[in-house]
Amino acid sequence: MSERMVEAIVDRAHVRLDALERTVERLGAVRGTASSPDGRVTARVDGSGALEGLELAEPIGGTDPRELAAVILATVHDAARQAAAARVSAMDELRAALDASDAGPVAVGHHPVTVGDRPVTR
């Protein structure tokens, strides 16, 4: 294997590593926040959808407990859906970056790497 080929492979590995590191960082920052339509309930979840915070606006006295429970659950679910959508977006971007790093011939600078007269593909 020529030095140019090795350099091209290492360059591609760096591109992929950068994409993975960005994705890990992005996934670590994923959160979801939602408020109920009436603003009485606000829920915050982490990247996995686990509840991190729940705020109830005052006054909640006199509210039917079953109705309040239903509003809380719906709000937490909305926040979890937001977090899930952010995770999916991060993974879609990773897939696109990895696919782009696999597309086309390997190049060193502007020069394609070849074996014999055939270009090396990723």
mmCIF file of N, CA and C in Angstrom:
data_model
loop_
_atom_site.group_PDB
_atom_site.id
_atom_site.type_symbol
_atom_site.label_atom_id
_atom_site.label_comp_id
_atom_site.label_asym_id
_atom_site.label_seq_id
_atom_site.Cartn_x
_atom_site.Cartn_y
_atom_site.Cartn_z
ATOM 1 N N MET A 1 0.848 -1.157 0.000
ATOM 2 C CA MET A 1 0.000 0.000 0.000
ATOM 3 C C MET A 1 0.905 1.235 0.000
ATOM 4 N N SER A 2 0.611 2.163 -0.884
ATOM 5 C CA SER A 2 1.449 3.353 -1.002
ATOM 6 C C SER A 2 1.191 4.328 0.146
ATOM 7 N N GLU A 3 2.129 5.223 0.334
ATOM 8 C CA GLU A 3 1.986 6.246 1.383
ATOM 9 C C GLU A 3 0.784 7.136 1.096
ATOM 10 N N ARG A 4 0.540 7.441 -0.172
ATOM 11 C CA ARG A 4 -0.614 8.270 -0.536
ATOM 12 C C ARG A 4 -1.910 7.587 -0.162
ATOM 13 N N MET A 5 -1.989 6.295 -0.368
ATOM 14 C CA MET A 5 -3.194 5.551 -0.015
ATOM 15 C C MET A 5 -3.412 5.568 1.487
ATOM 16 N N VAL A 6 -2.352 5.352 2.226
ATOM 17 C CA VAL A 6 -2.445 5.369 3.683
ATOM 18 C C VAL A 6 -2.902 6.746 4.155
ATOM 19 N N GLU A 7 -2.343 7.806 3.582
ATOM 20 C CA GLU A 7 -2.746 9.168 3.947
ATOM 21 C C GLU A 7 -4.227 9.386 3.657
ATOM 22 N N ALA A 8 -4.692 8.895 2.526
ATOM 23 C CA ALA A 8 -6.101 9.055 2.171
ATOM 24 C C ALA A 8 -7.003 8.309 3.145
ATOM 25 N N ILE A 9 -6.588 7.122 3.521
ATOM 26 C CA ILE A 9 -7.376 6.336 4.478
ATOM 27 C C ILE A 9 -7.404 7.022 5.835
ATOM 28 N N VAL A 10 -6.267 7.539 6.263
ATOM 29 C CA VAL A 10 -6.196 8.249 7.544
ATOM 30 C C VAL A 10 -7.055 9.510 7.492
ATOM 31 N N ASP A 11 -7.006 10.245 6.383
ATOM 32 C CA ASP A 11 -7.844 11.438 6.240
ATOM 33 C C ASP A 11 -9.322 11.078 6.353
ATOM 34 N N ARG A 12 -9.721 10.013 5.688
ATOM 35 C CA ARG A 12 -11.121 9.578 5.749
ATOM 36 C C ARG A 12 -11.489 9.180 7.168
ATOM 37 N N ALA A 13 -10.588 8.519 7.859
ATOM 38 C CA ALA A 13 -10.853 8.129 9.246
ATOM 39 C C ALA A 13 -11.038 9.365 10.130
ATOM 40 N N HIS A 14 -10.236 10.402 9.891
ATOM 41 C CA HIS A 14 -10.376 11.642 10.662
ATOM 42 C C HIS A 14 -11.729 12.306 10.401
ATOM 43 N N VAL A 15 -12.171 12.307 9.163
ATOM 44 C CA VAL A 15 -13.476 12.884 8.826
ATOM 45 C C VAL A 15 -14.577 12.123 9.568
ATOM 46 N N ARG A 16 -14.486 10.808 9.550
ATOM 47 C CA ARG A 16 -15.492 9.989 10.228
ATOM 48 C C ARG A 16 -15.437 10.186 11.741
ATOM 49 N N LEU A 17 -14.250 10.256 12.306
ATOM 50 C CA LEU A 17 -14.105 10.474 13.742
ATOM 51 C C LEU A 17 -14.695 11.824 14.139
ATOM 52 N N ASP A 18 -14.423 12.852 13.348
ATOM 53 C CA ASP A 18 -14.997 14.169 13.624
ATOM 54 C C ASP A 18 -16.523 14.114 13.622
ATOM 55 N N ALA A 19 -17.091 13.411 12.649
ATOM 56 C CA ALA A 19 -18.550 13.289 12.573
ATOM 57 C C ALA A 19 -19.095 12.561 13.802
ATOM 58 N N LEU A 20 -18.410 11.510 14.217
ATOM 59 C CA LEU A 20 -18.842 10.762 15.408
ATOM 60 C C LEU A 20 -18.744 11.623 16.665
ATOM 61 N N GLU A 21 -17.658 12.371 16.797
ATOM 62 C CA GLU A 21 -17.493 13.224 17.980
ATOM 63 C C GLU A 21 -18.560 14.306 18.037
ATOM 64 N N ARG A 22 -18.875 14.916 16.892
ATOM 65 C CA ARG A 22 -19.943 15.922 16.855
ATOM 66 C C ARG A 22 -21.275 15.309 17.256
ATOM 67 N N THR A 23 -21.529 14.094 16.805
ATOM 68 C CA THR A 23 -22.792 13.436 17.124
ATOM 69 C C THR A 23 -22.884 13.106 18.606
ATOM 70 N N VAL A 24 -21.804 12.599 19.175
ATOM 71 C CA VAL A 24 -21.796 12.297 20.614
ATOM 72 C C VAL A 24 -22.059 13.565 21.421
ATOM 73 N N GLU A 25 -21.407 14.645 21.036
ATOM 74 C CA GLU A 25 -21.608 15.921 21.730
ATOM 75 C C GLU A 25 -23.050 16.394 21.591
ATOM 76 N N ARG A 26 -23.566 16.296 20.390
ATOM 77 C CA ARG A 26 -24.945 16.728 20.146
ATOM 78 C C ARG A 26 -25.942 15.869 20.914
ATOM 79 N N LEU A 27 -25.723 14.562 20.920
ATOM 80 C CA LEU A 27 -26.637 13.676 21.652
ATOM 81 C C LEU A 27 -26.588 13.958 23.152
ATOM 82 N N GLY A 28 -25.409 14.299 23.659
ATOM 83 C CA GLY A 28 -25.289 14.624 25.077
ATOM 84 C C GLY A 28 -26.030 15.886 25.467
ATOM 85 N N ALA A 29 -26.248 16.761 24.503
ATOM 86 C CA ALA A 29 -26.927 18.034 24.781
ATOM 87 C C ALA A 29 -28.424 17.980 24.513
ATOM 88 N N VAL A 30 -28.925 16.854 24.023
ATOM 89 C CA VAL A 30 -30.344 16.767 23.679
ATOM 90 C C VAL A 30 -31.203 16.886 24.935
ATOM 91 N N ARG A 31 -32.199 17.743 24.843
ATOM 92 C CA ARG A 31 -33.202 17.914 25.884
ATOM 93 C C ARG A 31 -34.525 18.191 25.179
ATOM 94 N N GLY A 32 -35.599 17.992 25.890
ATOM 95 C CA GLY A 32 -36.918 18.343 25.373
ATOM 96 C C GLY A 32 -37.669 19.137 26.426
ATOM 97 N N THR A 33 -38.374 20.160 25.996
ATOM 98 C CA THR A 33 -39.182 20.972 26.898
ATOM 99 C C THR A 33 -40.531 21.206 26.243
ATOM 100 N N ALA A 34 -41.580 21.073 27.022
ATOM 101 C CA ALA A 34 -42.924 21.325 26.505
ATOM 102 C C ALA A 34 -43.774 21.931 27.615
ATOM 103 N N SER A 35 -44.731 22.731 27.186
ATOM 104 C CA SER A 35 -45.705 23.302 28.115
ATOM 105 C C SER A 35 -47.098 22.891 27.665
ATOM 106 N N SER A 36 -47.972 22.747 28.631
ATOM 107 C CA SER A 36 -49.365 22.418 28.306
ATOM 108 C C SER A 36 -49.995 23.606 27.590
ATOM 109 N N PRO A 37 -51.044 23.377 26.817
ATOM 110 C CA PRO A 37 -51.682 24.471 26.082
ATOM 111 C C PRO A 37 -52.120 25.637 26.978
ATOM 112 N N ASP A 38 -52.536 25.346 28.190
ATOM 113 C CA ASP A 38 -52.993 26.406 29.092
ATOM 114 C C ASP A 38 -51.851 27.004 29.925
ATOM 115 N N GLY A 39 -50.622 26.463 29.761
ATOM 116 C CA GLY A 39 -49.463 26.986 30.461
ATOM 117 C C GLY A 39 -49.337 26.566 31.914
ATOM 118 N N ARG A 40 -50.223 25.702 32.378
ATOM 119 C CA ARG A 40 -50.160 25.279 33.783
ATOM 120 C C ARG A 40 -49.021 24.323 34.064
ATOM 121 N N VAL A 41 -48.568 23.589 33.059
ATOM 122 C CA VAL A 41 -47.566 22.545 33.254
ATOM 123 C C VAL A 41 -46.422 22.742 32.261
ATOM 124 N N THR A 42 -45.192 22.676 32.759
ATOM 125 C CA THR A 42 -44.009 22.678 31.904
ATOM 126 C C THR A 42 -43.156 21.488 32.318
ATOM 127 N N ALA A 43 -42.729 20.702 31.337
ATOM 128 C CA ALA A 43 -41.912 19.511 31.604
ATOM 129 C C ALA A 43 -40.608 19.606 30.833
ATOM 130 N N ARG A 44 -39.522 19.149 31.464
ATOM 131 C CA ARG A 44 -38.206 19.063 30.834
ATOM 132 C C ARG A 44 -37.732 17.618 30.943
ATOM 133 N N VAL A 45 -37.226 17.089 29.826
ATOM 134 C CA VAL A 45 -36.706 15.722 29.815
ATOM 135 C C VAL A 45 -35.282 15.735 29.277
ATOM 136 N N ASP A 46 -34.538 14.682 29.635
ATOM 137 C CA ASP A 46 -33.181 14.542 29.096
ATOM 138 C C ASP A 46 -33.239 13.868 27.734
ATOM 139 N N GLY A 47 -32.080 13.568 27.184
ATOM 140 C CA GLY A 47 -31.997 12.993 25.852
ATOM 141 C C GLY A 47 -32.650 11.634 25.703
ATOM 142 N N SER A 48 -32.806 10.922 26.797
ATOM 143 C CA SER A 48 -33.464 9.613 26.723
ATOM 144 C C SER A 48 -34.956 9.706 27.009
ATOM 145 N N GLY A 49 -35.436 10.921 27.303
ATOM 146 C CA GLY A 49 -36.854 11.106 27.597
ATOM 147 C C GLY A 49 -37.199 11.029 29.071
ATOM 148 N N ALA A 50 -36.184 10.871 29.934
ATOM 149 C CA ALA A 50 -36.429 10.806 31.380
ATOM 150 C C ALA A 50 -36.729 12.208 31.915
ATOM 151 N N LEU A 51 -37.691 12.294 32.769
ATOM 152 C CA LEU A 51 -38.115 13.575 33.316
ATOM 153 C C LEU A 51 -37.018 14.191 34.168
ATOM 154 N N GLU A 52 -36.648 15.433 33.851
ATOM 155 C CA GLU A 52 -35.644 16.176 34.621
ATOM 156 C C GLU A 52 -36.294 17.266 35.465
ATOM 157 N N GLY A 53 -37.399 17.798 34.992
ATOM 158 C CA GLY A 53 -38.042 18.881 35.729
ATOM 159 C C GLY A 53 -39.512 18.974 35.384
ATOM 160 N N LEU A 54 -40.288 19.369 36.371
ATOM 161 C CA LEU A 54 -41.724 19.546 36.180
ATOM 162 C C LEU A 54 -42.147 20.775 36.965
ATOM 163 N N GLU A 55 -42.730 21.716 36.274
ATOM 164 C CA GLU A 55 -43.194 22.938 36.922
ATOM 165 C C GLU A 55 -44.702 23.034 36.784
ATOM 166 N N LEU A 56 -45.344 23.332 37.890
ATOM 167 C CA LEU A 56 -46.789 23.532 37.907
ATOM 168 C C LEU A 56 -47.050 24.989 38.249
ATOM 169 N N ALA A 57 -47.797 25.664 37.372
ATOM 170 C CA ALA A 57 -48.121 27.066 37.620
ATOM 171 C C ALA A 57 -49.192 27.139 38.696
ATOM 172 N N GLU A 58 -49.095 28.148 39.500
ATOM 173 C CA GLU A 58 -50.103 28.325 40.538
ATOM 174 C C GLU A 58 -51.232 29.149 39.970
ATOM 175 N N PRO A 59 -52.421 29.067 40.400
ATOM 176 C CA PRO A 59 -52.870 28.098 41.390
ATOM 177 C C PRO A 59 -53.358 26.822 40.711
ATOM 178 N N ILE A 60 -53.090 25.698 41.322
ATOM 179 C CA ILE A 60 -53.609 24.430 40.813
ATOM 180 C C ILE A 60 -54.673 23.880 41.745
ATOM 181 N N GLY A 61 -54.866 24.556 42.873
ATOM 182 C CA GLY A 61 -55.906 24.125 43.805
ATOM 183 C C GLY A 61 -57.260 24.120 43.119
ATOM 184 N N GLY A 62 -58.063 23.161 43.450
ATOM 185 C CA GLY A 62 -59.380 23.037 42.858
ATOM 186 C C GLY A 62 -59.378 22.319 41.524
ATOM 187 N N THR A 63 -58.197 21.992 40.994
ATOM 188 C CA THR A 63 -58.111 21.268 39.734
ATOM 189 C C THR A 63 -58.378 19.795 39.994
ATOM 190 N N ASP A 64 -59.169 19.197 39.113
ATOM 191 C CA ASP A 64 -59.437 17.766 39.226
ATOM 192 C C ASP A 64 -58.117 17.011 39.099
ATOM 193 N N PRO A 65 -57.770 16.187 40.095
ATOM 194 C CA PRO A 65 -56.483 15.470 40.066
ATOM 195 C C PRO A 65 -56.299 14.607 38.819
ATOM 196 N N ARG A 66 -57.362 13.979 38.345
ATOM 197 C CA ARG A 66 -57.241 13.135 37.140
ATOM 198 C C ARG A 66 -56.965 13.991 35.911
ATOM 199 N N GLU A 67 -57.615 15.143 35.840
ATOM 200 C CA GLU A 67 -57.381 16.048 34.718
ATOM 201 C C GLU A 67 -55.942 16.564 34.754
ATOM 202 N N LEU A 68 -55.470 16.955 35.946
ATOM 203 C CA LEU A 68 -54.101 17.437 36.091
ATOM 204 C C LEU A 68 -53.100 16.351 35.720
ATOM 205 N N ALA A 69 -53.363 15.115 36.166
ATOM 206 C CA ALA A 69 -52.475 13.996 35.830
ATOM 207 C C ALA A 69 -52.414 13.787 34.319
ATOM 208 N N ALA A 70 -53.556 13.884 33.659
ATOM 209 C CA ALA A 70 -53.588 13.705 32.205
ATOM 210 C C ALA A 70 -52.801 14.814 31.501
ATOM 211 N N VAL A 71 -52.928 16.059 31.983
ATOM 212 C CA VAL A 71 -52.190 17.179 31.395
ATOM 213 C C VAL A 71 -50.697 16.990 31.618
ATOM 214 N N ILE A 72 -50.311 16.563 32.813
ATOM 215 C CA ILE A 72 -48.887 16.324 33.109
ATOM 216 C C ILE A 72 -48.329 15.252 32.180
ATOM 217 N N LEU A 73 -49.030 14.142 32.061
ATOM 218 C CA LEU A 73 -48.549 13.053 31.195
ATOM 219 C C LEU A 73 -48.437 13.497 29.743
ATOM 220 N N ALA A 74 -49.430 14.211 29.250
ATOM 221 C CA ALA A 74 -49.394 14.669 27.854
ATOM 222 C C ALA A 74 -48.229 15.628 27.639
ATOM 223 N N THR A 75 -47.971 16.495 28.603
ATOM 224 C CA THR A 75 -46.884 17.461 28.478
ATOM 225 C C THR A 75 -45.523 16.762 28.514
ATOM 226 N N VAL A 76 -45.360 15.805 29.417
ATOM 227 C CA VAL A 76 -44.111 15.040 29.481
ATOM 228 C C VAL A 76 -43.899 14.270 28.178
ATOM 229 N N HIS A 77 -44.951 13.693 27.634
ATOM 230 C CA HIS A 77 -44.834 12.967 26.365
ATOM 231 C C HIS A 77 -44.422 13.904 25.233
ATOM 232 N N ASP A 78 -44.985 15.121 25.221
ATOM 233 C CA ASP A 78 -44.590 16.085 24.188
ATOM 234 C C ASP A 78 -43.097 16.421 24.295
ATOM 235 N N ALA A 79 -42.626 16.635 25.512
ATOM 236 C CA ALA A 79 -41.198 16.931 25.714
ATOM 237 C C ALA A 79 -40.337 15.741 25.263
ATOM 238 N N ALA A 80 -40.778 14.534 25.589
ATOM 239 C CA ALA A 80 -40.026 13.335 25.189
ATOM 240 C C ALA A 80 -40.010 13.190 23.670
ATOM 241 N N ARG A 81 -41.105 13.539 23.011
ATOM 242 C CA ARG A 81 -41.127 13.484 21.535
ATOM 243 C C ARG A 81 -40.129 14.478 20.945
ATOM 244 N N GLN A 82 -40.030 15.659 21.542
ATOM 245 C CA GLN A 82 -39.046 16.639 21.070
ATOM 246 C C GLN A 82 -37.627 16.090 21.201
ATOM 247 N N ALA A 83 -37.337 15.484 22.341
ATOM 248 C CA ALA A 83 -35.998 14.918 22.545
ATOM 249 C C ALA A 83 -35.732 13.796 21.539
ATOM 250 N N ALA A 84 -36.730 12.962 21.304
ATOM 251 C CA ALA A 84 -36.563 11.867 20.343
ATOM 252 C C ALA A 84 -36.318 12.412 18.940
ATOM 253 N N ALA A 85 -37.035 13.463 18.562
ATOM 254 C CA ALA A 85 -36.840 14.063 17.240
ATOM 255 C C ALA A 85 -35.427 14.639 17.106
ATOM 256 N N ALA A 86 -34.913 15.240 18.175
ATOM 257 C CA ALA A 86 -33.547 15.777 18.144
ATOM 258 C C ALA A 86 -32.526 14.645 18.019
ATOM 259 N N ARG A 87 -32.768 13.510 18.694
ATOM 260 C CA ARG A 87 -31.866 12.355 18.567
ATOM 261 C C ARG A 87 -31.872 11.823 17.135
ATOM 262 N N VAL A 88 -33.063 11.705 16.558
ATOM 263 C CA VAL A 88 -33.176 11.214 15.183
ATOM 264 C C VAL A 88 -32.446 12.155 14.227
ATOM 265 N N SER A 89 -32.611 13.455 14.421
ATOM 266 C CA SER A 89 -31.930 14.434 13.569
ATOM 267 C C SER A 89 -30.414 14.289 13.665
ATOM 268 N N ALA A 90 -29.903 14.131 14.876
ATOM 269 C CA ALA A 90 -28.454 13.963 15.058
ATOM 270 C C ALA A 90 -27.959 12.701 14.355
ATOM 271 N N MET A 91 -28.704 11.617 14.468
ATOM 272 C CA MET A 91 -28.291 10.366 13.833
ATOM 273 C C MET A 91 -28.402 10.452 12.309
ATOM 274 N N ASP A 92 -29.423 11.153 11.807
ATOM 275 C CA ASP A 92 -29.545 11.340 10.358
ATOM 276 C C ASP A 92 -28.354 12.123 9.813
ATOM 277 N N GLU A 93 -27.936 13.158 10.552
ATOM 278 C CA GLU A 93 -26.770 13.932 10.125
ATOM 279 C C GLU A 93 -25.503 13.070 10.156
ATOM 280 N N LEU A 94 -25.387 12.209 11.154
ATOM 281 C CA LEU A 94 -24.235 11.303 11.206
ATOM 282 C C LEU A 94 -24.243 10.368 10.006
ATOM 283 N N ARG A 95 -25.389 9.778 9.707
ATOM 284 C CA ARG A 95 -25.473 8.878 8.556
ATOM 285 C C ARG A 95 -25.064 9.607 7.274
ATOM 286 N N ALA A 96 -25.558 10.834 7.113
ATOM 287 C CA ALA A 96 -25.223 11.597 5.910
ATOM 288 C C ALA A 96 -23.719 11.876 5.847
ATOM 289 N N ALA A 97 -23.128 12.230 6.971
ATOM 290 C CA ALA A 97 -21.684 12.506 7.002
ATOM 291 C C ALA A 97 -20.885 11.245 6.690
ATOM 292 N N LEU A 98 -21.292 10.118 7.233
ATOM 293 C CA LEU A 98 -20.576 8.870 6.969
ATOM 294 C C LEU A 98 -20.751 8.432 5.519
ATOM 295 N N ASP A 99 -21.970 8.610 4.986
ATOM 296 C CA ASP A 99 -22.197 8.277 3.578
ATOM 297 C C ASP A 99 -21.349 9.159 2.674
ATOM 298 N N ALA A 100 -21.257 10.453 3.017
ATOM 299 C CA ALA A 100 -20.456 11.375 2.201
ATOM 300 C C ALA A 100 -18.983 10.985 2.245
ATOM 301 N N SER A 101 -18.530 10.492 3.401
ATOM 302 C CA SER A 101 -17.120 10.111 3.497
ATOM 303 C C SER A 101 -16.841 8.821 2.733
ATOM 304 N N ASP A 102 -17.887 8.061 2.422
ATOM 305 C CA ASP A 102 -17.721 6.825 1.668
ATOM 306 C C ASP A 102 -17.884 7.023 0.162
ATOM 307 N N ALA A 103 -18.397 8.169 -0.241
ATOM 308 C CA ALA A 103 -18.724 8.383 -1.651
ATOM 309 C C ALA A 103 -17.468 8.715 -2.458
ATOM 310 N N GLY A 104 -17.423 8.192 -3.642
ATOM 311 C CA GLY A 104 -16.389 8.571 -4.585
ATOM 312 C C GLY A 104 -15.025 7.981 -4.305
ATOM 313 N N PRO A 105 -14.102 8.326 -5.164
ATOM 314 C CA PRO A 105 -12.748 7.794 -5.019
ATOM 315 C C PRO A 105 -11.995 8.467 -3.878
ATOM 316 N N VAL A 106 -11.047 7.763 -3.341
ATOM 317 C CA VAL A 106 -10.163 8.308 -2.316
ATOM 318 C C VAL A 106 -9.232 9.284 -3.005
ATOM 319 N N ALA A 107 -9.012 10.436 -2.364
ATOM 320 C CA ALA A 107 -8.124 11.428 -2.953
ATOM 321 C C ALA A 107 -7.176 11.953 -1.895
ATOM 322 N N VAL A 108 -6.007 12.314 -2.347
ATOM 323 C CA VAL A 108 -5.044 13.007 -1.501
ATOM 324 C C VAL A 108 -4.941 14.395 -2.109
ATOM 325 N N GLY A 109 -5.456 15.385 -1.380
ATOM 326 C CA GLY A 109 -5.560 16.714 -1.967
ATOM 327 C C GLY A 109 -6.527 16.642 -3.126
ATOM 328 N N HIS A 110 -6.065 17.036 -4.301
ATOM 329 C CA HIS A 110 -6.914 16.985 -5.495
ATOM 330 C C HIS A 110 -6.558 15.800 -6.390
ATOM 331 N N HIS A 111 -5.736 14.905 -5.892
ATOM 332 C CA HIS A 111 -5.256 13.797 -6.709
ATOM 333 C C HIS A 111 -5.882 12.484 -6.255
ATOM 334 N N PRO A 112 -6.658 11.834 -7.125
ATOM 335 C CA PRO A 112 -7.242 10.544 -6.747
ATOM 336 C C PRO A 112 -6.160 9.487 -6.531
ATOM 337 N N VAL A 113 -6.409 8.613 -5.572
ATOM 338 C CA VAL A 113 -5.489 7.511 -5.305
ATOM 339 C C VAL A 113 -5.891 6.359 -6.211
ATOM 340 N N THR A 114 -4.901 5.758 -6.858
ATOM 341 C CA THR A 114 -5.188 4.658 -7.764
ATOM 342 C C THR A 114 -4.330 3.453 -7.423
ATOM 343 N N VAL A 115 -4.850 2.295 -7.806
ATOM 344 C CA VAL A 115 -4.080 1.058 -7.765
ATOM 345 C C VAL A 115 -4.021 0.609 -9.214
ATOM 346 N N GLY A 116 -2.809 0.624 -9.752
ATOM 347 C CA GLY A 116 -2.694 0.391 -11.190
ATOM 348 C C GLY A 116 -3.327 1.583 -11.886
ATOM 349 N N ASP A 117 -4.327 1.321 -12.720
ATOM 350 C CA ASP A 117 -5.026 2.432 -13.393
ATOM 351 C C ASP A 117 -6.439 2.620 -12.868
ATOM 352 N N ARG A 118 -6.781 1.932 -11.771
ATOM 353 C CA ARG A 118 -8.137 2.024 -11.204
ATOM 354 C C ARG A 118 -8.144 2.916 -9.970
ATOM 355 N N PRO A 119 -9.147 3.834 -9.865
ATOM 356 C CA PRO A 119 -9.239 4.645 -8.657
ATOM 357 C C PRO A 119 -9.667 3.801 -7.457
ATOM 358 N N VAL A 120 -9.127 4.141 -6.308
ATOM 359 C CA VAL A 120 -9.512 3.474 -5.058
ATOM 360 C C VAL A 120 -10.770 4.160 -4.552
ATOM 361 N N THR A 121 -11.807 3.367 -4.296
ATOM 362 C CA THR A 121 -13.043 3.932 -3.738
ATOM 363 C C THR A 121 -13.114 3.685 -2.265
ATOM 364 N N ARG A 122 -13.906 4.473 -1.624
ATOM 365 C CA ARG A 122 -14.019 4.384 -0.161
ATOM 366 C C ARG A 122 -14.940 3.303 0.258
#
